[in-house]
Tab-separated table of C-alpha atoms (C1' of nucleotides) in Angstrom:
chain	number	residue	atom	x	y	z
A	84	UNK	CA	23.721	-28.398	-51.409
A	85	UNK	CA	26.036	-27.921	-48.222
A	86	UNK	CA	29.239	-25.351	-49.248
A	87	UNK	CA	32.517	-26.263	-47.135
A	88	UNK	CA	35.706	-23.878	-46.217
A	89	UNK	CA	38.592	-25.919	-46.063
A	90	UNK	CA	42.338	-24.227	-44.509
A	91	UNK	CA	45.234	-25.326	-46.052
A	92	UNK	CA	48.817	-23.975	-45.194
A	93	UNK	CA	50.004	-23.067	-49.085
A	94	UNK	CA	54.248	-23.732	-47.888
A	95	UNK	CA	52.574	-27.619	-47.388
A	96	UNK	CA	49.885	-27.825	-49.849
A	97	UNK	CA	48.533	-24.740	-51.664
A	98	UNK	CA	45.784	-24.446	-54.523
A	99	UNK	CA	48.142	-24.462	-57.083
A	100	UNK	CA	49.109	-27.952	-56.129
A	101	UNK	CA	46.002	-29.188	-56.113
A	102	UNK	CA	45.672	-27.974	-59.983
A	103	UNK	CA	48.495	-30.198	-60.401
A	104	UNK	CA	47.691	-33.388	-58.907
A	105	UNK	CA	43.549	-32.697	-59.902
A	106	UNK	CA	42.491	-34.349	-56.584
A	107	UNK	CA	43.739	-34.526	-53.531
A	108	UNK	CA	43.004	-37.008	-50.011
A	109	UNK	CA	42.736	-34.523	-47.421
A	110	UNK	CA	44.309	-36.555	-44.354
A	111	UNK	CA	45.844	-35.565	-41.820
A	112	UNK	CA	42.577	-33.741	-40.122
A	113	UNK	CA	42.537	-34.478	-36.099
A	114	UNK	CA	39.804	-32.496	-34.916
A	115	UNK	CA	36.600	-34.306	-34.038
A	116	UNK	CA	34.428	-31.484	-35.492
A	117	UNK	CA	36.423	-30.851	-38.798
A	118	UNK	CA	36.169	-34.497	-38.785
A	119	UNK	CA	32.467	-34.723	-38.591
A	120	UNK	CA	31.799	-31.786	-41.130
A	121	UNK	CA	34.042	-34.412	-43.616
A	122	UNK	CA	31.578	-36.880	-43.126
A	123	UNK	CA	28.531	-34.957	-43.799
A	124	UNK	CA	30.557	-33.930	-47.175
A	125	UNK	CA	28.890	-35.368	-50.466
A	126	UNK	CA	30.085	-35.971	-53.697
A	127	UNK	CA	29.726	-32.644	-55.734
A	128	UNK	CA	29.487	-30.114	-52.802
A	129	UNK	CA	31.693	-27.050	-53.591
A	130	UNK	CA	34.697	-26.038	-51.196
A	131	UNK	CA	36.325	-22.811	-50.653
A	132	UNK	CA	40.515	-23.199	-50.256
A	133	UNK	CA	41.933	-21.140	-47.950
A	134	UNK	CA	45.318	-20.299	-47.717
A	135	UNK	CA	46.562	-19.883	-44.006
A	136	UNK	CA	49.982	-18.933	-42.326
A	137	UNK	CA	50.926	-17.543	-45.592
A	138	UNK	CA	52.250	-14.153	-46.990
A	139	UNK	CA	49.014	-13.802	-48.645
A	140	UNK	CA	45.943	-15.255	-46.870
A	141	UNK	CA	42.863	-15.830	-48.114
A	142	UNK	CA	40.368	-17.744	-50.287
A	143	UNK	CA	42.345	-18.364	-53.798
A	144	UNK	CA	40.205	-20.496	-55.318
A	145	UNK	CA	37.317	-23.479	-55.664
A	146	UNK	CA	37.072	-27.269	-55.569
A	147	UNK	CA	34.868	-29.591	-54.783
A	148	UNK	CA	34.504	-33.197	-52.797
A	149	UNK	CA	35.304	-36.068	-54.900
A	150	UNK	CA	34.731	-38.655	-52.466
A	151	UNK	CA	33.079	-38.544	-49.378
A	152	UNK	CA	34.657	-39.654	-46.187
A	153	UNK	CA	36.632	-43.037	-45.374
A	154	UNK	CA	39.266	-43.799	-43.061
A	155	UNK	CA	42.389	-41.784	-42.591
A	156	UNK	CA	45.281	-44.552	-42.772
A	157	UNK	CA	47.473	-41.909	-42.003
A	158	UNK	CA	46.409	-42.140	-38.568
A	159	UNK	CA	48.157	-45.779	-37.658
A	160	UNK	CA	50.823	-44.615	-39.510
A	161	UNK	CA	53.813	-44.852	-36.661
A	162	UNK	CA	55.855	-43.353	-39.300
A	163	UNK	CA	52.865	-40.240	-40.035
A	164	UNK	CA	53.594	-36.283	-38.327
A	165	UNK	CA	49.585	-37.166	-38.425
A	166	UNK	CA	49.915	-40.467	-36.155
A	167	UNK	CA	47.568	-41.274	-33.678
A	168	UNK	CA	48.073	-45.104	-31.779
A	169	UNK	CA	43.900	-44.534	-30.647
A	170	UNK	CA	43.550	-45.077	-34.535
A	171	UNK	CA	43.454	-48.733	-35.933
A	172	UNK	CA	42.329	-50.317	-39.382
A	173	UNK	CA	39.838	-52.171	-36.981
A	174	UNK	CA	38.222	-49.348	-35.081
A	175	UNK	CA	39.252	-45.790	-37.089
A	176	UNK	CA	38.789	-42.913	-35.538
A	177	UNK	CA	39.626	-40.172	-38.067
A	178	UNK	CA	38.514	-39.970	-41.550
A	179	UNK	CA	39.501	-37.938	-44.598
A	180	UNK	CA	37.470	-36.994	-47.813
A	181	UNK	CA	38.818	-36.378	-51.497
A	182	UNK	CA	38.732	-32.938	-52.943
A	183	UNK	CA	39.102	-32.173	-56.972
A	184	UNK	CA	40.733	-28.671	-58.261
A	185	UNK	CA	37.525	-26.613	-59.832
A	186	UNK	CA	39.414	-23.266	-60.733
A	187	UNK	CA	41.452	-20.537	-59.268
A	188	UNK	CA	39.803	-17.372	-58.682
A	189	UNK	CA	41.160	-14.412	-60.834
A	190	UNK	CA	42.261	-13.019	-57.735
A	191	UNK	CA	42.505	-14.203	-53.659
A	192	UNK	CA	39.762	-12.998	-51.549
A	193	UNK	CA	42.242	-12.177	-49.117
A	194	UNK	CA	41.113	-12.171	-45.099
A	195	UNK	CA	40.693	-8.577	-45.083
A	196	UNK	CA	38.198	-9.078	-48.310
A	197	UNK	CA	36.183	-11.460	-46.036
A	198	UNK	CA	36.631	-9.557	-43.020
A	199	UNK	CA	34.864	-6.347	-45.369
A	200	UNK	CA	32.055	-8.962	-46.566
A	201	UNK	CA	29.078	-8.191	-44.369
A	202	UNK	CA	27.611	-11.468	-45.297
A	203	UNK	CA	30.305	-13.233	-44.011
A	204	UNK	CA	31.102	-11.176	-40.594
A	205	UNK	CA	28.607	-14.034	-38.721
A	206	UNK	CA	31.283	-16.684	-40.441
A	207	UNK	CA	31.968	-19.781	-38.374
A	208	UNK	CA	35.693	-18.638	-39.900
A	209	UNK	CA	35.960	-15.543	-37.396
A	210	UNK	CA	34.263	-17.592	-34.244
A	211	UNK	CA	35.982	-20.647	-34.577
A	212	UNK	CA	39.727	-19.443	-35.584
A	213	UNK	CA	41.302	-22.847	-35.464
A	214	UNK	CA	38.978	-25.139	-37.146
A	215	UNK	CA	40.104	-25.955	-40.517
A	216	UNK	CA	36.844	-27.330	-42.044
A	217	UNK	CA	34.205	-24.865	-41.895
A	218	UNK	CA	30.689	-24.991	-43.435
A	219	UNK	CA	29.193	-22.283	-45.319
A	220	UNK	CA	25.716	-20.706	-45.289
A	221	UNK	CA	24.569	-20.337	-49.125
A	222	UNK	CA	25.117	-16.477	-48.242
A	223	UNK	CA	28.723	-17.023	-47.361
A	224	UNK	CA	29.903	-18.705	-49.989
A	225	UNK	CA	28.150	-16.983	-52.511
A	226	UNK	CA	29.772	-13.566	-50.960
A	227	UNK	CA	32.983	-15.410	-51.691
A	228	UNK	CA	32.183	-16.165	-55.066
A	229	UNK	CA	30.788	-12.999	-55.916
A	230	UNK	CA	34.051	-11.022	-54.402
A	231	UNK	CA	36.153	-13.127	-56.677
A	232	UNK	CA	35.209	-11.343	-59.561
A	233	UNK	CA	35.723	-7.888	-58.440
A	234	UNK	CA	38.784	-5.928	-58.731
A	235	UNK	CA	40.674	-6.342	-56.072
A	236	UNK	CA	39.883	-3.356	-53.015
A	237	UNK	CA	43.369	-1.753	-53.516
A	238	UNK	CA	45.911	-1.472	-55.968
A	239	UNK	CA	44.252	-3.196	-59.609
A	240	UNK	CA	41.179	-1.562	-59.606
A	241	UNK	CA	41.497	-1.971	-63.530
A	242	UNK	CA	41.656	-5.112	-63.733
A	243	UNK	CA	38.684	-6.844	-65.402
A	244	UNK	CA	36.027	-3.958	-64.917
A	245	UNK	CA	34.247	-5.657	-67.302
A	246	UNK	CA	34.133	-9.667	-65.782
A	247	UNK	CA	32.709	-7.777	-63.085
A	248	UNK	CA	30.190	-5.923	-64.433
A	249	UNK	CA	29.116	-8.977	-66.163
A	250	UNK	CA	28.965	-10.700	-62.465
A	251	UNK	CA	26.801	-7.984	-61.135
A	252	UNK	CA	24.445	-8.259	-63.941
A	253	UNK	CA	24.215	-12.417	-63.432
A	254	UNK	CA	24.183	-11.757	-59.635
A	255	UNK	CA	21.755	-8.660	-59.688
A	256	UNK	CA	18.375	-9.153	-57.126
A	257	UNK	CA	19.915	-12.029	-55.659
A	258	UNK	CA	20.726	-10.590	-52.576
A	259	UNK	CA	24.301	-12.108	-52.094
A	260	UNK	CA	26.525	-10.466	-50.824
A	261	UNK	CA	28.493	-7.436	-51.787
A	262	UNK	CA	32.363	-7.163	-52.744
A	263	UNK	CA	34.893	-5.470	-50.477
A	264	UNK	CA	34.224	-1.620	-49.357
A	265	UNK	CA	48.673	-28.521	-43.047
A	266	UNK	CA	52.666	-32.558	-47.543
A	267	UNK	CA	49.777	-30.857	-46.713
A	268	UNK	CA	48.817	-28.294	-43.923
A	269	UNK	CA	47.931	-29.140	-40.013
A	270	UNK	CA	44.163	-29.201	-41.208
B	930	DG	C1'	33.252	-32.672	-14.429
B	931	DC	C1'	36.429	-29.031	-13.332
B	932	DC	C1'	40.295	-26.719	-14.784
B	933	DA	C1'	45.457	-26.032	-15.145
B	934	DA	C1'	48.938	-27.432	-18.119
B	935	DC	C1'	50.169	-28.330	-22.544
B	936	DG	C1'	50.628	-28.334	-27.563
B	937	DT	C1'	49.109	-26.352	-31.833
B	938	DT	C1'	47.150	-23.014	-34.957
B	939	DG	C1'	47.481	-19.184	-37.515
B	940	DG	C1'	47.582	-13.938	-37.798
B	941	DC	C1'	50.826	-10.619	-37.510
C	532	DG	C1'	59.616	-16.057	-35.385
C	533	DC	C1'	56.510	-14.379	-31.858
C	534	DC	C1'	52.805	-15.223	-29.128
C	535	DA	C1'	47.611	-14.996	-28.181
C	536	DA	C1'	43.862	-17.836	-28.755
C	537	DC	C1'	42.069	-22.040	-28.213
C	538	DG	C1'	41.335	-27.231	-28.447
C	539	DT	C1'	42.832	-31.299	-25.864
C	540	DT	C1'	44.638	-33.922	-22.086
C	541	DG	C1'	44.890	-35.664	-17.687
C	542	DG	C1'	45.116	-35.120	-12.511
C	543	DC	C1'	42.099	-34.573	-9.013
DNA sequence: GCCAACGTTGGC
DNA sequence: GCCAACGTTGGC
């Protein structure tokens, strides 16, 4: 099963909205790499949503793709901030996929979270600052997922000592990785 | 195919 | 809102 980052900017679209509308087409990608990581997406494979250019950035919760890539009508769109006159309905060039809200995290991993992951320092997230479709190694997004349910590194170290003791028991000898010691956004 | 100019992303 | 980093474009 491949795991997926996606950016999101949460002023255009945040996580929250998502909840709201349950699913989402994610146009408005136009980046040939981003694009091709969409169409390797399948049905079912999970997907990180990060919140960038915000007050508080970082990984606030999960979804998942809900339909794997077709063409981005956005993109012959005259009318579309997204338009692109290389795009037609004959010959496409960009594609989007769907995404479906999973859940919000009980906290955001924020960037400095990640950035204190050591499973995650190799992320394609820190080499490769302006894509906004990233895959994830297994190891990555499991660090995520794990981190999640920790108390957050400052401030509420109270809260939910005991969801995460329960995570570190479900997670124990698995070797994941530790907690912390673009309408839409320009995708 | 090089690379300077340009436009955009995204952290701060 | 600033601006460095970086992906893309287009002249040569």
């Amino acid at each position: 099963m491949r795991h997926w980052l996606m950016k999101t900017e949460p002023s255009v679209f945040s996580l929250d909205d998502l909840r709201r509308k349950g699913r989402e087409g994610w146009d408005g990608v136009r980046n040939y790499e981003a694009r091709n990581s969409m169409r390797a997406m399948r049905v079912g494979d999970p997907v990180l949503i990060y919140h960038s250019n915000a007050e508080t950035i970082g990984v606030a919760g999960l979804a998942e793709i809900s339909r794997e890539a077709q063409p981005d009508a956005t993109a012959w769109d005259p009318a579309n901030e997204h338009f692109d006159p290389r795009s037609t309905p004959e010959r496409p060039l960009w594609d989007q996929v769907e995404v479906a809200f999973v859940r919000a995290f009980p906290r955001l991993v924020t960037r400095e979270d990640l950035q204190g992951i050591p499973a995650f320092s190799a992320s394609l997230l820190w080499k490769r600052s302006r894509l906004s479709v990233i895959p994830l190694t297994d190891a990555e997004f499991a660090a995520v997922l794990f981190a999640a349910e920790l108390p957050a590194a400052d401030g509420d170290q109270r809260a939910r000592p005991e969801r995460a003791a329960a995570v570190r028991i479900r997670s124990s000898g698995q070797g994941s990785g530790r907690g912390p010691s673009p309408k839409r956004a320009s995708r």
